[in-house]
Coordinates of C-alpha atoms in Angstrom, one line a residue:
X50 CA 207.3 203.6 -78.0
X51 CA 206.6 200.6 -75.8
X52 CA 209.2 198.2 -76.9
X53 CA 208.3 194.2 -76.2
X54 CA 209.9 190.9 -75.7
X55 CA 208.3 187.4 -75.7
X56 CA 208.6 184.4 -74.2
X57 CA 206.3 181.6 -75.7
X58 CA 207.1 178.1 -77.2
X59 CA 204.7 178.0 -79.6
X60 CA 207.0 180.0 -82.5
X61 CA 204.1 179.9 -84.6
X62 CA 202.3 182.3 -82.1
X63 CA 205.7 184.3 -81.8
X64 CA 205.9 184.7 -85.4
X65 CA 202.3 186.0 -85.9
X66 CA 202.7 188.8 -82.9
X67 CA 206.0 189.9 -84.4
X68 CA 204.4 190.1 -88.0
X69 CA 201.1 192.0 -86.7
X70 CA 203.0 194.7 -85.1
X71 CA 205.8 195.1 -87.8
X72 CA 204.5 198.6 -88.9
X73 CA 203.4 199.4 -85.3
X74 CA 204.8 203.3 -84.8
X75 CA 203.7 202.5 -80.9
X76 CA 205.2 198.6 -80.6
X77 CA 208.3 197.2 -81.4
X78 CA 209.1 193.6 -80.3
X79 CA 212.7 193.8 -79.9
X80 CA 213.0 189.8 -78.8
X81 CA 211.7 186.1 -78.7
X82 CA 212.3 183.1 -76.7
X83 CA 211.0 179.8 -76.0
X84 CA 211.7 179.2 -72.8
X85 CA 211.4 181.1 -68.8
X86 CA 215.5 181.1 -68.7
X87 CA 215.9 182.6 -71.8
X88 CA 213.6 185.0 -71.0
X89 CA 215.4 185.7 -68.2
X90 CA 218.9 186.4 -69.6
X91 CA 217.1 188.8 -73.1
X92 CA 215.3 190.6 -70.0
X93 CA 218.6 191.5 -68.5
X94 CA 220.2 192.5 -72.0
X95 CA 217.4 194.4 -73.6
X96 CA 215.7 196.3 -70.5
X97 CA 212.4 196.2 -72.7
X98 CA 209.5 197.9 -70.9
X99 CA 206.9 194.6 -71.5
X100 CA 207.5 191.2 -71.2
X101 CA 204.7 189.3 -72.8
X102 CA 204.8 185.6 -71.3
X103 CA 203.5 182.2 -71.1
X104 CA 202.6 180.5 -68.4
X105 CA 203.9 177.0 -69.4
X106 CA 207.0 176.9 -70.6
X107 CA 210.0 174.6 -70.8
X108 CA 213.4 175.1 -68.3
X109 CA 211.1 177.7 -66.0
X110 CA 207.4 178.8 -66.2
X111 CA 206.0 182.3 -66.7
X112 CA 205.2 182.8 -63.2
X113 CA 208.7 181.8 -61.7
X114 CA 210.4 184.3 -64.3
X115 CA 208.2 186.9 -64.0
X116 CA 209.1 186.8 -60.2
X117 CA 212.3 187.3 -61.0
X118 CA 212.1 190.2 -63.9
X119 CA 209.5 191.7 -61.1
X120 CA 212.2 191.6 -58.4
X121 CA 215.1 192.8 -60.4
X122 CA 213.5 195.4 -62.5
X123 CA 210.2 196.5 -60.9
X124 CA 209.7 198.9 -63.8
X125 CA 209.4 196.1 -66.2
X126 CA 205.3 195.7 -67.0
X127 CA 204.7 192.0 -67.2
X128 CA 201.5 190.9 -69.8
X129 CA 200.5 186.8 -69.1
X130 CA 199.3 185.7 -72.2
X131 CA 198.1 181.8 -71.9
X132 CA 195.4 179.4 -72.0
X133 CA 195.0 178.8 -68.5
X134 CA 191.5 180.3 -67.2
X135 CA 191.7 179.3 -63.9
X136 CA 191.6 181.2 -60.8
X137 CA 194.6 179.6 -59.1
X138 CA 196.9 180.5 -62.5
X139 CA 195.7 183.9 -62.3
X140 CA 196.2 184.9 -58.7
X141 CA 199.7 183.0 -59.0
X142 CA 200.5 185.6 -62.0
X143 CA 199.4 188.4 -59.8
X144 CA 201.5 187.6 -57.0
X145 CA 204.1 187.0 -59.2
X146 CA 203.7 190.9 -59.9
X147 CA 202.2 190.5 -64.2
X148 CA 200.0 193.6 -64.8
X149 CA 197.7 191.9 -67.3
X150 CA 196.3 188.6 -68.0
X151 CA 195.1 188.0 -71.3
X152 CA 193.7 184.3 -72.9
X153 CA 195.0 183.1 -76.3
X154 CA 192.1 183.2 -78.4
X155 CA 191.1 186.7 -77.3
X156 CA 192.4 187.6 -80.4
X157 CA 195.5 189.9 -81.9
X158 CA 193.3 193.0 -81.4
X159 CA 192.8 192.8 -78.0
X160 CA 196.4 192.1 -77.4
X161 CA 197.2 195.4 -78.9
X162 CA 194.7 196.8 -76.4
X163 CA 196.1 194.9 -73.5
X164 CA 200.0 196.4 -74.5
X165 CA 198.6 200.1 -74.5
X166 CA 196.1 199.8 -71.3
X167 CA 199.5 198.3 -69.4
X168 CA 202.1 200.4 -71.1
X169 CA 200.0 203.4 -69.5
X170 CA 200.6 202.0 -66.1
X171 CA 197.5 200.2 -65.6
X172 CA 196.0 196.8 -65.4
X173 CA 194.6 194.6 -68.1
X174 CA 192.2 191.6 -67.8
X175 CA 191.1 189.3 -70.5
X176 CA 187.0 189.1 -70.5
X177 CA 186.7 185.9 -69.9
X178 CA 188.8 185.4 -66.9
X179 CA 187.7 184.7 -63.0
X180 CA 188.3 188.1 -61.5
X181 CA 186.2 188.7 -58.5
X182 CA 189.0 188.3 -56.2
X183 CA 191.3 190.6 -58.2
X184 CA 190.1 193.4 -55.6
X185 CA 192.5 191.8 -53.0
X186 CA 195.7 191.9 -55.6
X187 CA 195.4 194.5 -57.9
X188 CA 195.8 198.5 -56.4
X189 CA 195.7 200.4 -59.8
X190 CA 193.0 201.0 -63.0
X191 CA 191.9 197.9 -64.2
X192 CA 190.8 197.7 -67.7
X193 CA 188.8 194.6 -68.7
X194 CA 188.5 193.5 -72.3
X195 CA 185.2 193.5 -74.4
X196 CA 184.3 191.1 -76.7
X197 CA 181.5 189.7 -78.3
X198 CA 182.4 186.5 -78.1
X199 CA 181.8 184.1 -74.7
X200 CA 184.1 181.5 -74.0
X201 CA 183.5 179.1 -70.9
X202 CA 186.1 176.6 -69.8
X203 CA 185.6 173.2 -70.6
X204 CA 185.3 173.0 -66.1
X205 CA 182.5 175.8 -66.2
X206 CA 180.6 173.8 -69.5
X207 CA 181.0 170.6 -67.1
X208 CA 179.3 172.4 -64.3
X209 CA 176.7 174.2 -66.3
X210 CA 175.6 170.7 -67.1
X211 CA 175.2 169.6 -63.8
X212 CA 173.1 172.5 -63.0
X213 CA 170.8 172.0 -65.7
X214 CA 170.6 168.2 -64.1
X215 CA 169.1 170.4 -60.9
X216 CA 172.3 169.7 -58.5
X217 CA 172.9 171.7 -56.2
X218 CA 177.2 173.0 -55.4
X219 CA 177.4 170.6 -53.0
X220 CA 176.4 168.0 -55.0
X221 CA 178.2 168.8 -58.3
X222 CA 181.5 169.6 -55.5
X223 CA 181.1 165.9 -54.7
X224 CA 180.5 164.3 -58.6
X225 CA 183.8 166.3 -60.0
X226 CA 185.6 165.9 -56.3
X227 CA 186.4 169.4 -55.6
X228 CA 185.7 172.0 -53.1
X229 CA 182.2 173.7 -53.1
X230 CA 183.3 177.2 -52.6
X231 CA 185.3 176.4 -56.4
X232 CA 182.1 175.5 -57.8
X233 CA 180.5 178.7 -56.1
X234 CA 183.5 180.6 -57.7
X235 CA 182.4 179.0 -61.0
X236 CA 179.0 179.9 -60.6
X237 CA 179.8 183.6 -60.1
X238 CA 181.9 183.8 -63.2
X239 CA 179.3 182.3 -65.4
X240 CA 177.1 184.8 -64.2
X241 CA 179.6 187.8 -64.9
X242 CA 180.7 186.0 -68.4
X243 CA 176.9 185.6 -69.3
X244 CA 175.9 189.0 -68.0
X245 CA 173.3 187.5 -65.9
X246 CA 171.8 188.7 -63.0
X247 CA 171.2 186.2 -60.3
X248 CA 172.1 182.4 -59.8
X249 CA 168.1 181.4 -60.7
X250 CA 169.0 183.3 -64.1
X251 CA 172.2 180.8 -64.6
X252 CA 169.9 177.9 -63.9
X253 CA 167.3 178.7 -66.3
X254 CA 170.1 179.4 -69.0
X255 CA 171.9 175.8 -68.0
X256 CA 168.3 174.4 -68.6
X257 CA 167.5 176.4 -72.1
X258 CA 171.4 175.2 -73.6
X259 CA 171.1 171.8 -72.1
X260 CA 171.8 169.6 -75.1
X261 CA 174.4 172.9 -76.4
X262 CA 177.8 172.2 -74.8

């Protein structure tokens, strides 16, 4: 049985997880908190074998405890579960030492999934995440979520609409005042998200969805 505690300040969220896997023969959640510190201290008390975290979170965030349940009991899987798409949140999690990243609304289902895949020893993804540079961070199986549904950030809708303006990365780098190589990045996931096969292929989608975001 993989037993489970969570760390999340939304109770609401808490409460639904908890009542989801009540009958569970393979799950248990054996403890909730609201905050990284209190995480912390249930961590030490109930030796759980996944700790399913938030990145936000009052007192510490997910990624500053996770270090710490990573560097005191390496045998404890860590699952992020957040809102927080980008790439910069994600590698931080990695390098805290999390073996999954998983997005809110991916839905209760594909939480389960993400518990088993990790509670196997391997490494979970949510679908809609940036993971091309996961190569250079992650040294096991990596299982990436399916779903139906397609979920672009609110920065990769903004960029889509720029390209269906006909700018160019350079150009859209300089309207939203960020690097080029992140709108590149962006690019490249919105190909992989929209299983399309070439940047001219992203540019007549931006075009056909135009008035859509």
């Amino acid at each position: 049985m993989t037993t489970i505690v969570i760390a999340e300040d939304h109770q609401m969220l808490i409460d639904g997880v908890k009542s989801f896997f009540e009958y569970d023969e393979e799950i248990k959640i054996i403890g909730s908190v609201n905050n990284g510190e209190e995480l912390i201290k249930l961590v030490e008390l109930k030796q759980p074998k996944l700790v399913i975290t938030d990145i936000r979170m009052p007192k510490m965030d997910g990624i500053a405890a996770t270090k710490i349940i990573k560097s005191k009991f390496k045998h404890i899987k860590v699952l992020a579960l957040t809102m927080f798409d980008q790439p910069d949140a994600i590698k931080q999690m990695l390098d805290a030492g999390a073996s999954g990243y998983l997005l809110k609304n991916s839905g209760i289902k594909m939480l389960s999934k993400a518990i088993k895949v990790i509670a196997e020893g391997n490494t979970f993804f949510d679908p809609n995440v940036a993971f091309n540079f996961m190569n250079d961070y992650i040294d096991k199986n990596v299982t990436i979520g399916k779903s139906d549904q397609i979920v672009l950030s609110n920065r990769e809708k903004e960029i889509l609409q720029h390209i269906a303006n006909g700018k160019t990365s350079k150009q859209i780098a300089e309207d939203l005042f960020i690097a080029k190589t992140t709108v590149d990045t962006h690019r490249k996931n919105m190909i992989r998200k929209l299983n399309l096969n070439s940047g001219n292929e992203l540019v007549k989608y931006a075009i056909d969805k135009k008035y859509q975001f």
